[in-house]
JSON list of C-alpha atoms and ligand atoms in Angstrom, two decimals:
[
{"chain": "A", "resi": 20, "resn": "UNK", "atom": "CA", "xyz": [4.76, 2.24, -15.52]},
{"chain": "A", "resi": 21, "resn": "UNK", "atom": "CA", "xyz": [3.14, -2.96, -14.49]},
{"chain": "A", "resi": 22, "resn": "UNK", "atom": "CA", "xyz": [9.09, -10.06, -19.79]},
{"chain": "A", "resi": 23, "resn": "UNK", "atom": "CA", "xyz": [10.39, -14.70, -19.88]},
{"chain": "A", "resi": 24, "resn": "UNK", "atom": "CA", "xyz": [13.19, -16.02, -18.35]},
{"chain": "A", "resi": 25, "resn": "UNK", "atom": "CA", "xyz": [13.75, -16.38, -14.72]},
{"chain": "A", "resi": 26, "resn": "UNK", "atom": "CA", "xyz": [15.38, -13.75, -13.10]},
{"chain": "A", "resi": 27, "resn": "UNK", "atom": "CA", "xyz": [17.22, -12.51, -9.80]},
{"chain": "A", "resi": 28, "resn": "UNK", "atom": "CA", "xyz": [15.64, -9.08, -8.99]},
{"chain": "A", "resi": 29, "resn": "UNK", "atom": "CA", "xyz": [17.16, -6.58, -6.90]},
{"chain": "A", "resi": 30, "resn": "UNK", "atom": "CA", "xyz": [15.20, -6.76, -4.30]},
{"chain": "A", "resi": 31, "resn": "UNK", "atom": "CA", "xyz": [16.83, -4.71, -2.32]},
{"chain": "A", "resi": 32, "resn": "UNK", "atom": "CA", "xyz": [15.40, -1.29, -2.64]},
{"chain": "A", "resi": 33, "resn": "UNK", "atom": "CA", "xyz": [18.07, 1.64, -2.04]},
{"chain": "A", "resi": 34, "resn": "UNK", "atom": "CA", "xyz": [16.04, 3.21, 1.34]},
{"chain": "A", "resi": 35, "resn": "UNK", "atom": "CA", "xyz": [13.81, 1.16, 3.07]},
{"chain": "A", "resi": 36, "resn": "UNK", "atom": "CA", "xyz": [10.17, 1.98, 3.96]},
{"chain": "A", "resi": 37, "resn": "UNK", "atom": "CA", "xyz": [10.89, 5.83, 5.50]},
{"chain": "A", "resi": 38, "resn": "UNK", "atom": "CA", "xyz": [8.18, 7.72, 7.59]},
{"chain": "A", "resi": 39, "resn": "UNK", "atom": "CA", "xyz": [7.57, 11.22, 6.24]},
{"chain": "A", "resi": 40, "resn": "UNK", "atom": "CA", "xyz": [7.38, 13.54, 8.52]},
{"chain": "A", "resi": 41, "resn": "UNK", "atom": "CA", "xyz": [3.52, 14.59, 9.41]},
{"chain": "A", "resi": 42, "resn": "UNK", "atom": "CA", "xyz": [0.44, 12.10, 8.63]},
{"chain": "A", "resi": 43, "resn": "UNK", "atom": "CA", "xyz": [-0.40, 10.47, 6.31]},
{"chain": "A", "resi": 44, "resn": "UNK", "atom": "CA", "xyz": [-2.48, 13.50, 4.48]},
{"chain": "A", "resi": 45, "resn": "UNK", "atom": "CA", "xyz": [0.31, 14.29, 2.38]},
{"chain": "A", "resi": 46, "resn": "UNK", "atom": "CA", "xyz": [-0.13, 12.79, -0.58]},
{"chain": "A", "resi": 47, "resn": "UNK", "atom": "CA", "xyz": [3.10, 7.61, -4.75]},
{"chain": "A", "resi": 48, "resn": "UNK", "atom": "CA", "xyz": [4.13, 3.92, -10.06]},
{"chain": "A", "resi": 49, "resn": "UNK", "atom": "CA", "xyz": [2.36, 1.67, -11.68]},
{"chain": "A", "resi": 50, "resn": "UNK", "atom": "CA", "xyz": [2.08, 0.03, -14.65]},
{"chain": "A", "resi": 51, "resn": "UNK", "atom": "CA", "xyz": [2.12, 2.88, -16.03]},
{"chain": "A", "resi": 52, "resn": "UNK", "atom": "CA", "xyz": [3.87, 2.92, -13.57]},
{"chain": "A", "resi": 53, "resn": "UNK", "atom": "CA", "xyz": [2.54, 0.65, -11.28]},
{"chain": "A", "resi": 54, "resn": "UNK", "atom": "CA", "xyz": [-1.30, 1.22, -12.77]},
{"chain": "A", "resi": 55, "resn": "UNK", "atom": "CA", "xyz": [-2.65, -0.85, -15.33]},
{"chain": "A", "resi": 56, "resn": "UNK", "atom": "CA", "xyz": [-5.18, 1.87, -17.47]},
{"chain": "A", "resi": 57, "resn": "UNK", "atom": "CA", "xyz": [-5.77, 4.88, -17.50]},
{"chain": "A", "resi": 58, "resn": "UNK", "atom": "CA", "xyz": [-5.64, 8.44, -18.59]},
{"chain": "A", "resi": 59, "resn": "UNK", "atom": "CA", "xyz": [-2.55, 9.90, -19.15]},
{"chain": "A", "resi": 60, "resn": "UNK", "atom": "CA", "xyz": [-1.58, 13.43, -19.77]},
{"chain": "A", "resi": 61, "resn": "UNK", "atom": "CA", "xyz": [1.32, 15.84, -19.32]},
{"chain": "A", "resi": 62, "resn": "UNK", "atom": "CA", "xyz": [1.30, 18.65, -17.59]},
{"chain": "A", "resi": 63, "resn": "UNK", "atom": "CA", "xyz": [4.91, 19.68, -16.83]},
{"chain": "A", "resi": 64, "resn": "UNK", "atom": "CA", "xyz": [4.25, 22.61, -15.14]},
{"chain": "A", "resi": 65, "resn": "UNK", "atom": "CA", "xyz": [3.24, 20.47, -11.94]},
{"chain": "A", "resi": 66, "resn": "UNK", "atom": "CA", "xyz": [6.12, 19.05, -9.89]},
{"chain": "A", "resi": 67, "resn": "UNK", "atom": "CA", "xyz": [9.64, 20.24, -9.39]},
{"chain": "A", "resi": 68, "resn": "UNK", "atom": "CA", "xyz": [12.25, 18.94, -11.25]},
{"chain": "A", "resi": 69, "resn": "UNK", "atom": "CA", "xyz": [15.53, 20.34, -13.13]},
{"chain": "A", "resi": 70, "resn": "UNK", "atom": "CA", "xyz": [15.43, 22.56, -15.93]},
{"chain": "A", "resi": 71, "resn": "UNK", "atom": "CA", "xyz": [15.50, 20.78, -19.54]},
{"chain": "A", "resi": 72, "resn": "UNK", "atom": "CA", "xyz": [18.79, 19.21, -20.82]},
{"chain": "A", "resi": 73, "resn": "UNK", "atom": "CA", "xyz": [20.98, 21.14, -23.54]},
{"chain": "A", "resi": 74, "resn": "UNK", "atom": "CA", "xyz": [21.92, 19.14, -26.32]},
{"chain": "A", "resi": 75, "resn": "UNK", "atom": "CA", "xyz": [24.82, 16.62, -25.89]},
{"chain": "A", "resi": 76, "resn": "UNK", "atom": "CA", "xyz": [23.49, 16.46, -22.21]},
{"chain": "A", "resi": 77, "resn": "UNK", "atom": "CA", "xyz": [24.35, 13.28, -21.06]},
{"chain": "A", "resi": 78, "resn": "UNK", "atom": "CA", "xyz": [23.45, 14.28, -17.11]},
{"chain": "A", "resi": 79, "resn": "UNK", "atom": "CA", "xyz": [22.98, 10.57, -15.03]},
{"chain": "A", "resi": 80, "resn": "UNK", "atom": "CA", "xyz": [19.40, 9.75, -14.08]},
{"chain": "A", "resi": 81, "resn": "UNK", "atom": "CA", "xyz": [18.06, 10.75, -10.66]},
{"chain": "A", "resi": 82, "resn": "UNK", "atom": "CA", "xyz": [19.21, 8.81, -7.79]},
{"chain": "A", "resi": 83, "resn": "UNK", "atom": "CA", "xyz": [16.43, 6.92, -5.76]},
{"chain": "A", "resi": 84, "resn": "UNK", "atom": "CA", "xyz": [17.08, 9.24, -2.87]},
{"chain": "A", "resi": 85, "resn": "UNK", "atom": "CA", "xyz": [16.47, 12.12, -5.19]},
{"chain": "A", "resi": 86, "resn": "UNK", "atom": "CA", "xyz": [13.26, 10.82, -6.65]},
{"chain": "A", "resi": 87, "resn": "UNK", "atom": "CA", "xyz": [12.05, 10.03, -3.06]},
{"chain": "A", "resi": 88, "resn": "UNK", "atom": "CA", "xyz": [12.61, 13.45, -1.90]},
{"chain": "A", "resi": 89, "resn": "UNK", "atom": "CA", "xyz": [10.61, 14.62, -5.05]},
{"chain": "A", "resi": 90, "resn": "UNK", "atom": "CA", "xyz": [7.60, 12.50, -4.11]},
{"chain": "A", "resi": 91, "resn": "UNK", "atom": "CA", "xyz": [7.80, 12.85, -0.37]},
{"chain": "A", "resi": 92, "resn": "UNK", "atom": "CA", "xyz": [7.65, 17.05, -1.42]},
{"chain": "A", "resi": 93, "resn": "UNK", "atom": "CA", "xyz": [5.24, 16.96, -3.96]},
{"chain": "A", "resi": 94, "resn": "UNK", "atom": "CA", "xyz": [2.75, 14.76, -1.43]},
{"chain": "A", "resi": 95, "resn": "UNK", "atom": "CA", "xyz": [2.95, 17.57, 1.07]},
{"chain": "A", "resi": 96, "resn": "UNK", "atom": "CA", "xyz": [1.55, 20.29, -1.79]},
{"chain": "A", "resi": 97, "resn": "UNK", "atom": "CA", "xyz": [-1.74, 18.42, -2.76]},
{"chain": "A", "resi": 98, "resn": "UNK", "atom": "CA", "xyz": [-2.96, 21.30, -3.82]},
{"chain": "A", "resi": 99, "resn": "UNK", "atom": "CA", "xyz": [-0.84, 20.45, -7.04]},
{"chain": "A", "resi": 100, "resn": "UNK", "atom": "CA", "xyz": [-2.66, 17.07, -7.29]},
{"chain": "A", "resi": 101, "resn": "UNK", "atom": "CA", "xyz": [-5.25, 16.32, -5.38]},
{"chain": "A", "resi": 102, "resn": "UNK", "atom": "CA", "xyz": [-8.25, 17.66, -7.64]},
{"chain": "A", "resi": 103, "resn": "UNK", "atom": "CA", "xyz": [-6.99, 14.92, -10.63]},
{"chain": "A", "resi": 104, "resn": "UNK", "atom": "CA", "xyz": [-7.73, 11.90, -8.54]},
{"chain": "A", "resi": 105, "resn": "UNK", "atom": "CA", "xyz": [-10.14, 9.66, -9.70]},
{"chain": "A", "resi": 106, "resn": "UNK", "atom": "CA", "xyz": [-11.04, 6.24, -9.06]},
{"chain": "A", "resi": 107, "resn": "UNK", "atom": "CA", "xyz": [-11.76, 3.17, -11.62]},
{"chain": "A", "resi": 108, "resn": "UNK", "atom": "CA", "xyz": [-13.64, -0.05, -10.53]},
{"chain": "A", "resi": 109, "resn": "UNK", "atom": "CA", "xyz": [-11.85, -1.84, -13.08]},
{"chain": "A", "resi": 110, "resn": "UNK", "atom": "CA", "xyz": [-8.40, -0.96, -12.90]},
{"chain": "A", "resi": 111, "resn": "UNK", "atom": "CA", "xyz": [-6.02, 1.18, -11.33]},
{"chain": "A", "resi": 112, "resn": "UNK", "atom": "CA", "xyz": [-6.44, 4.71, -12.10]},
{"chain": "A", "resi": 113, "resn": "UNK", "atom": "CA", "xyz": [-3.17, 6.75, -12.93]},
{"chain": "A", "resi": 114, "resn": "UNK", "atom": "CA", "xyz": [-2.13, 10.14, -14.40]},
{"chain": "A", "resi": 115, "resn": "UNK", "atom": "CA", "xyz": [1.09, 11.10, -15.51]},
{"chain": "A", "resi": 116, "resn": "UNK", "atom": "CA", "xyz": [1.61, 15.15, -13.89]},
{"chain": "A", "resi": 117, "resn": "UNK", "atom": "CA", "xyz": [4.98, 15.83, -15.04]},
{"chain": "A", "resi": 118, "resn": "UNK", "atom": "CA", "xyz": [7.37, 14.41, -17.29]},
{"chain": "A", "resi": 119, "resn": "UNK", "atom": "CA", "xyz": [10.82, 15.90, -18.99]},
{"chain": "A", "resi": 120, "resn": "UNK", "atom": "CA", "xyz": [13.96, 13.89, -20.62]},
{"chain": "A", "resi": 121, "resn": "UNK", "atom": "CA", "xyz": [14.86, 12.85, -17.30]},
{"chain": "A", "resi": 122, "resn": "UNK", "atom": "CA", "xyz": [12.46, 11.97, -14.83]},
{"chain": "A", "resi": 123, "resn": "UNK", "atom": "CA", "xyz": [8.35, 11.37, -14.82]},
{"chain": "A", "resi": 124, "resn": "UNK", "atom": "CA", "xyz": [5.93, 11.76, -12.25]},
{"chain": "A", "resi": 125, "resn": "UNK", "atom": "CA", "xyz": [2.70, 9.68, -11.87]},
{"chain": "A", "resi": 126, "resn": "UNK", "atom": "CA", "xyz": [-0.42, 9.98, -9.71]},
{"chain": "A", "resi": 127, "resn": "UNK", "atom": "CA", "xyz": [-2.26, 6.97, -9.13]},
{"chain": "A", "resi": 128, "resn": "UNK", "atom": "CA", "xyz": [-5.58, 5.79, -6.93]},
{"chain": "A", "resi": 129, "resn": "UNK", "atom": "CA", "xyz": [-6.40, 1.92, -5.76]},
{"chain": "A", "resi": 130, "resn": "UNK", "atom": "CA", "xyz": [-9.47, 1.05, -4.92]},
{"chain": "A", "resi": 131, "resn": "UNK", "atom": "CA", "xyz": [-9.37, -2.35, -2.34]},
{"chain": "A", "resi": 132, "resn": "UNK", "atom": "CA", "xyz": [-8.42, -5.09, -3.91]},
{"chain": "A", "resi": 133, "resn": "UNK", "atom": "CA", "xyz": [-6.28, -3.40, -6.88]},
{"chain": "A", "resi": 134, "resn": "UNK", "atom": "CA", "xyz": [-2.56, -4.63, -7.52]},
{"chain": "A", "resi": 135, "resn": "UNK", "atom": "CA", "xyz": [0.39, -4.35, -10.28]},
{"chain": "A", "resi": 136, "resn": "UNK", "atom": "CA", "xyz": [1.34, -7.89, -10.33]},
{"chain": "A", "resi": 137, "resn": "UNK", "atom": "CA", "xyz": [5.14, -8.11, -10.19]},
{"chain": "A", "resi": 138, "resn": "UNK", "atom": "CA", "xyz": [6.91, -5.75, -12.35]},
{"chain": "A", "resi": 139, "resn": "UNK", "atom": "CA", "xyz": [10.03, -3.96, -13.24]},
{"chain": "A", "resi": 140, "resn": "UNK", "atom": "CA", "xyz": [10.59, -0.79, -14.62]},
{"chain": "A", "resi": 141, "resn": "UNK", "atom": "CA", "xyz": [12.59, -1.51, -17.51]},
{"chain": "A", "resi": 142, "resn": "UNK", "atom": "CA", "xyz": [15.94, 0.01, -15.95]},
{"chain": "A", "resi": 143, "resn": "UNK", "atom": "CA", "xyz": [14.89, 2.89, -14.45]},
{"chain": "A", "resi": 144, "resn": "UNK", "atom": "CA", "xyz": [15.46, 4.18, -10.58]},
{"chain": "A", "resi": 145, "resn": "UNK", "atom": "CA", "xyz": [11.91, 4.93, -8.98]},
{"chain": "A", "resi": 146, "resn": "UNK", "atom": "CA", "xyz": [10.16, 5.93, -5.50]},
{"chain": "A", "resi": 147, "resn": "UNK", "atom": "CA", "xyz": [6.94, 6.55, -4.45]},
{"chain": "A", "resi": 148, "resn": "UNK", "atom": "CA", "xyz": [4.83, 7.55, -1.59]},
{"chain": "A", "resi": 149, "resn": "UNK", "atom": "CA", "xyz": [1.61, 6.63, -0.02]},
{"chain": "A", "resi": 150, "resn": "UNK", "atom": "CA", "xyz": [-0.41, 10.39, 0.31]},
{"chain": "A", "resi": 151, "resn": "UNK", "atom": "CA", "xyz": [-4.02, 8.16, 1.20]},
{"chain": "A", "resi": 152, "resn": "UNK", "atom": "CA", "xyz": [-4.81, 4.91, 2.75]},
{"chain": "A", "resi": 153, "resn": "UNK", "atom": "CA", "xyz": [-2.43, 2.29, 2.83]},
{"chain": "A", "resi": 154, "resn": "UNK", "atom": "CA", "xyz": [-0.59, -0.02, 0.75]},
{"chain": "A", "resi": 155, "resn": "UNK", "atom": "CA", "xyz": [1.39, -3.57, 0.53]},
{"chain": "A", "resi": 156, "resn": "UNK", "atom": "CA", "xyz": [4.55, -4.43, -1.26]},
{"chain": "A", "resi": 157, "resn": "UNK", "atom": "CA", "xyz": [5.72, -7.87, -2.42]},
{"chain": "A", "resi": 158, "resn": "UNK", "atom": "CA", "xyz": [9.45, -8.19, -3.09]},
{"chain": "A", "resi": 159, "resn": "UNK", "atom": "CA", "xyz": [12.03, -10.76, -2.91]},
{"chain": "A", "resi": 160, "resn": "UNK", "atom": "CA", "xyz": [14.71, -10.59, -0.76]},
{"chain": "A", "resi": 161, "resn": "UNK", "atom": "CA", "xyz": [17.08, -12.90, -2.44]},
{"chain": "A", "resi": 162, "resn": "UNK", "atom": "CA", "xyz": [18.34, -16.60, -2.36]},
{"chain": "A", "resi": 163, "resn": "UNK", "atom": "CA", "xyz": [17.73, -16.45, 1.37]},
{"chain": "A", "resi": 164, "resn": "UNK", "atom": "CA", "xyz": [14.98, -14.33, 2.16]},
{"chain": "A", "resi": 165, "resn": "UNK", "atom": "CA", "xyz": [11.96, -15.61, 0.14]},
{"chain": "A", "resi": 166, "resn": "UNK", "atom": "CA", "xyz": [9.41, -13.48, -0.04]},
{"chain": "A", "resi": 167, "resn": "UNK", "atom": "CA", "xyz": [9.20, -9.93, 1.65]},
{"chain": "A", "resi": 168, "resn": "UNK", "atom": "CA", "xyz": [5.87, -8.47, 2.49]},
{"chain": "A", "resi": 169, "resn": "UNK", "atom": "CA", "xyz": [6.06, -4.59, 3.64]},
{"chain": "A", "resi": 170, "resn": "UNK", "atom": "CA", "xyz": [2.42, -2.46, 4.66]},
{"chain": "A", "resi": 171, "resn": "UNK", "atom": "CA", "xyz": [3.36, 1.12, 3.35]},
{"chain": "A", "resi": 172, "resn": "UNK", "atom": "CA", "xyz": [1.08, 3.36, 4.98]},
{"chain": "A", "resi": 173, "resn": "UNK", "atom": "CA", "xyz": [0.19, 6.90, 4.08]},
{"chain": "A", "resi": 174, "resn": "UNK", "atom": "CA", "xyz": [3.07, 9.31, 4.68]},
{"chain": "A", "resi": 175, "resn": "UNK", "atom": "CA", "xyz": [5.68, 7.06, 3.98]},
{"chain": "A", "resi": 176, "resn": "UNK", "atom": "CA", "xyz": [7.57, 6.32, 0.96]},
{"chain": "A", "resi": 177, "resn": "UNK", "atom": "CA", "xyz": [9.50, 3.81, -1.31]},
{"chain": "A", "resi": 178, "resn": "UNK", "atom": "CA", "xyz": [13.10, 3.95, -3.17]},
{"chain": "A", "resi": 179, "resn": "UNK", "atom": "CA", "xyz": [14.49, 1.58, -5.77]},
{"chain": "A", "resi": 180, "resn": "UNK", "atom": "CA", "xyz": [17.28, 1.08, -7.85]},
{"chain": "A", "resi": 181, "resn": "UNK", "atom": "CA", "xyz": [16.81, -0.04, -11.84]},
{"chain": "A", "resi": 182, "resn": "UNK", "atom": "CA", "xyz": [17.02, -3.83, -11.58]},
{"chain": "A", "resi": 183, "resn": "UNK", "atom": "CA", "xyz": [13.79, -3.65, -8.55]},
{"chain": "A", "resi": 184, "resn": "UNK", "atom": "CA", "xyz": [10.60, -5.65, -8.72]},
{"chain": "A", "resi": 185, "resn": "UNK", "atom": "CA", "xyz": [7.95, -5.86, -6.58]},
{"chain": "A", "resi": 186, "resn": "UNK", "atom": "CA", "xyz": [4.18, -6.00, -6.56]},
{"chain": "A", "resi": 187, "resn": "UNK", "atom": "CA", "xyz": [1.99, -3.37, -4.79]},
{"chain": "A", "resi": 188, "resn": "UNK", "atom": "CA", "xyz": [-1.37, -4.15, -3.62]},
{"chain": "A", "resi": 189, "resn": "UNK", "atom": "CA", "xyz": [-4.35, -2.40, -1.75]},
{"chain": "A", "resi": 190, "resn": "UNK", "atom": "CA", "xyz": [-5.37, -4.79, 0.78]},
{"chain": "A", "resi": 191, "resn": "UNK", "atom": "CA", "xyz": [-6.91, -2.34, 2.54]},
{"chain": "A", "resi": 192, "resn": "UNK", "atom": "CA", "xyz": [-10.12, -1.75, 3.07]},
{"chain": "A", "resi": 193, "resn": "UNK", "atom": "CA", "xyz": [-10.77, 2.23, 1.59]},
{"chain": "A", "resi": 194, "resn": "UNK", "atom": "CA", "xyz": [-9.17, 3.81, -1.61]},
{"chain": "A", "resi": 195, "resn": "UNK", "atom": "CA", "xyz": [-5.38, 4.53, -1.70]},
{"chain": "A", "resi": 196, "resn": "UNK", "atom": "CA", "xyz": [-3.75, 7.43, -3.70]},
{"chain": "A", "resi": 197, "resn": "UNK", "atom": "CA", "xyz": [-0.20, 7.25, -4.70]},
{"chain": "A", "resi": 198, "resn": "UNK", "atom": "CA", "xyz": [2.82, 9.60, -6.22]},
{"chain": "A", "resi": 199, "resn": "UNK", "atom": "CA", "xyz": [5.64, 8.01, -8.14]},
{"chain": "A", "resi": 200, "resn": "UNK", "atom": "CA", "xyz": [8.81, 9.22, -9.97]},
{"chain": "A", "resi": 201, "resn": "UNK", "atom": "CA", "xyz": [10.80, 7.26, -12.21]},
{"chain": "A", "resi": 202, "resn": "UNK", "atom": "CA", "xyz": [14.03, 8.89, -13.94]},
{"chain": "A", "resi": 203, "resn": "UNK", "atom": "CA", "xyz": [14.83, 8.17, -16.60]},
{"chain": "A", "resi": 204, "resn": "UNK", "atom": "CA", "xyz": [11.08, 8.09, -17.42]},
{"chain": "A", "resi": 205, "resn": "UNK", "atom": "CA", "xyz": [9.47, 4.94, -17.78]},
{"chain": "A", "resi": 206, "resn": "UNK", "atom": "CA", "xyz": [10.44, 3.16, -21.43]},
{"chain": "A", "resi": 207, "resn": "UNK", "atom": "CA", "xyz": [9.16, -0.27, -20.90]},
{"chain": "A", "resi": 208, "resn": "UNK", "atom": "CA", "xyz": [7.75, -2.81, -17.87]},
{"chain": "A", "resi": 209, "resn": "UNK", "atom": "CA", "xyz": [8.09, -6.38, -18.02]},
{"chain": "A", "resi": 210, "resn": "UNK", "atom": "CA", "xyz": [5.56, -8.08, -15.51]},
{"chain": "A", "resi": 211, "resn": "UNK", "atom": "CA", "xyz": [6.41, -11.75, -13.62]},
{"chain": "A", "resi": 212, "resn": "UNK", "atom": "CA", "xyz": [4.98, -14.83, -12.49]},
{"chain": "A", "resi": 213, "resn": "UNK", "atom": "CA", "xyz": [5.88, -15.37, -8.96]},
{"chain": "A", "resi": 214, "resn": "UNK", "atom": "CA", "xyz": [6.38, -19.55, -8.73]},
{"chain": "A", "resi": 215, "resn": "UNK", "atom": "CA", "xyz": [7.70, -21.78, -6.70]},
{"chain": "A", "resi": 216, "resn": "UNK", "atom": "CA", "xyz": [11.41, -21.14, -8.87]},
{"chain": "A", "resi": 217, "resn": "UNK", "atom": "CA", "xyz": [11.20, -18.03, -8.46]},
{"chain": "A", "resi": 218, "resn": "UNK", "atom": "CA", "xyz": [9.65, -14.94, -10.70]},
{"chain": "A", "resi": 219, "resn": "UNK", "atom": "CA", "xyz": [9.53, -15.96, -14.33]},
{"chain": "A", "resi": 220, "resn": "UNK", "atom": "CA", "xyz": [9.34, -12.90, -16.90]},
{"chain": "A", "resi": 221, "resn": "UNK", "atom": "CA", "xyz": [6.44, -13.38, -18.39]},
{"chain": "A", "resi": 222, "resn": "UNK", "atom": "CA", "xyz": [5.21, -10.25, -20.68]},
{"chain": "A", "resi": 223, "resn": "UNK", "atom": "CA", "xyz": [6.51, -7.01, -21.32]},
{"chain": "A", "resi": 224, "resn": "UNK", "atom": "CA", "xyz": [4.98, -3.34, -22.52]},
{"chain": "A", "resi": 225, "resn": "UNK", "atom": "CA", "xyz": [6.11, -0.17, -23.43]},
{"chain": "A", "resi": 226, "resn": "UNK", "atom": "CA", "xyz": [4.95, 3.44, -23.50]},
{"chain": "A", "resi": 227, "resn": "UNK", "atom": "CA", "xyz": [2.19, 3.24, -26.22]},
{"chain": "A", "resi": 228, "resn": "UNK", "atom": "CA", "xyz": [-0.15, 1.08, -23.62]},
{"chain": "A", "resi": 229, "resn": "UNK", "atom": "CA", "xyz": [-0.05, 3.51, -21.16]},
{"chain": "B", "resi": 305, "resn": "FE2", "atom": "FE1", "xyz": [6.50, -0.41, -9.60]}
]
């Protein structure tokens, strides 16, 4: 799910980083979400998530918290996921497992070195969780903060409200593997320049390129 004036992200994400309970064996966006290519299929049946909206449903998206708990659960059943993982060499890897009118769920691997750049996610809430290896995410904390720098190791995860944007890296030295959930799914991502006025909006893609 990873547009050129400056802007003022949120960069306060609704929970802050939040152990999961266990290790970090568990099983979290991109650009598709937080990937950059990929394959991408549906397969609904896959993670949890509330039954399909009738028509003139006009139910609010998912709260951050909500998505969280979705990734943090599906992480702890990788029996639902763990067989699609692959990794690329040349980009991100990422597979969309679930997706209705209200929410989406991705499954991405990094491979050292891999990163999103700084993105948004074009107005929707989002979490994810680190299932394998270990992550970084770049954020700004506003006017005052500069620049935040967070590890996010395996078993905990990530919430965010729609105006976030950050940039997630594997610094690490092994593979990483990831579960995300946006809501409502993912309908564009604008990626940012990070310079010394701040992030400057610099392209932006939609559904079709991932
Ligand atoms: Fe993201």
């Amino acid at each position: 799910m990873s547009l050129s004036p400056s802007i003022s992200p949120d960069a306060r994400p609704i929970t802050d980083t939040d152990t999961a309970p266990g290790t970090g064996t568990a099983p979290a966006l991109g650009t598709a979400p937080d990937a950059g290519t990929g394959t991408v299929t549906a397969s609904p049946a896959t993670a949890p998530g509330p039954p399909p909206p009738s028509a003139g449903d006009t139910r609010a998206p998912l709260t951050p918290g909500t998505l969280r708990t979705l990734v943090r659960d599906l992480a702890e059943r990788p029996e639902e996921w763990i067989h699609h993982v692959r990794l690329s060499t040349e980009e991100r890897w990422y597979r969309r497992l679930a997706a209705d009118e209200d929410h989406e769920v991705w499954l991405i691997s990094w491979l050292p070195g891999q990163s999103t750049g700084f993105h948004d996610h074009g107005g929707s809430r989002g979490a994810f969780t680190v299932a394998l290896g270990e992550l970084e995410e770049l954020s700004l904390g506003g006017p005052d903060q500069g620049l935040l720098i967070r590890r996010v190791p395996a078993g905990t995860a990530r919430a965010f409200g729609p105006e976030y944007v950050h940039d997630v890296r594997n610094t690490a030295v092994g593979p990483a593997v990831t579960l995300h959930a946006y809501s409502p799914p993912l309908s564009s991502m604008a990626h940012y320049d990070l310079r010394a006025g701040g992030l400057v909006r610099t392209s932006e893609e939609g559904p079709e390129q991932w």
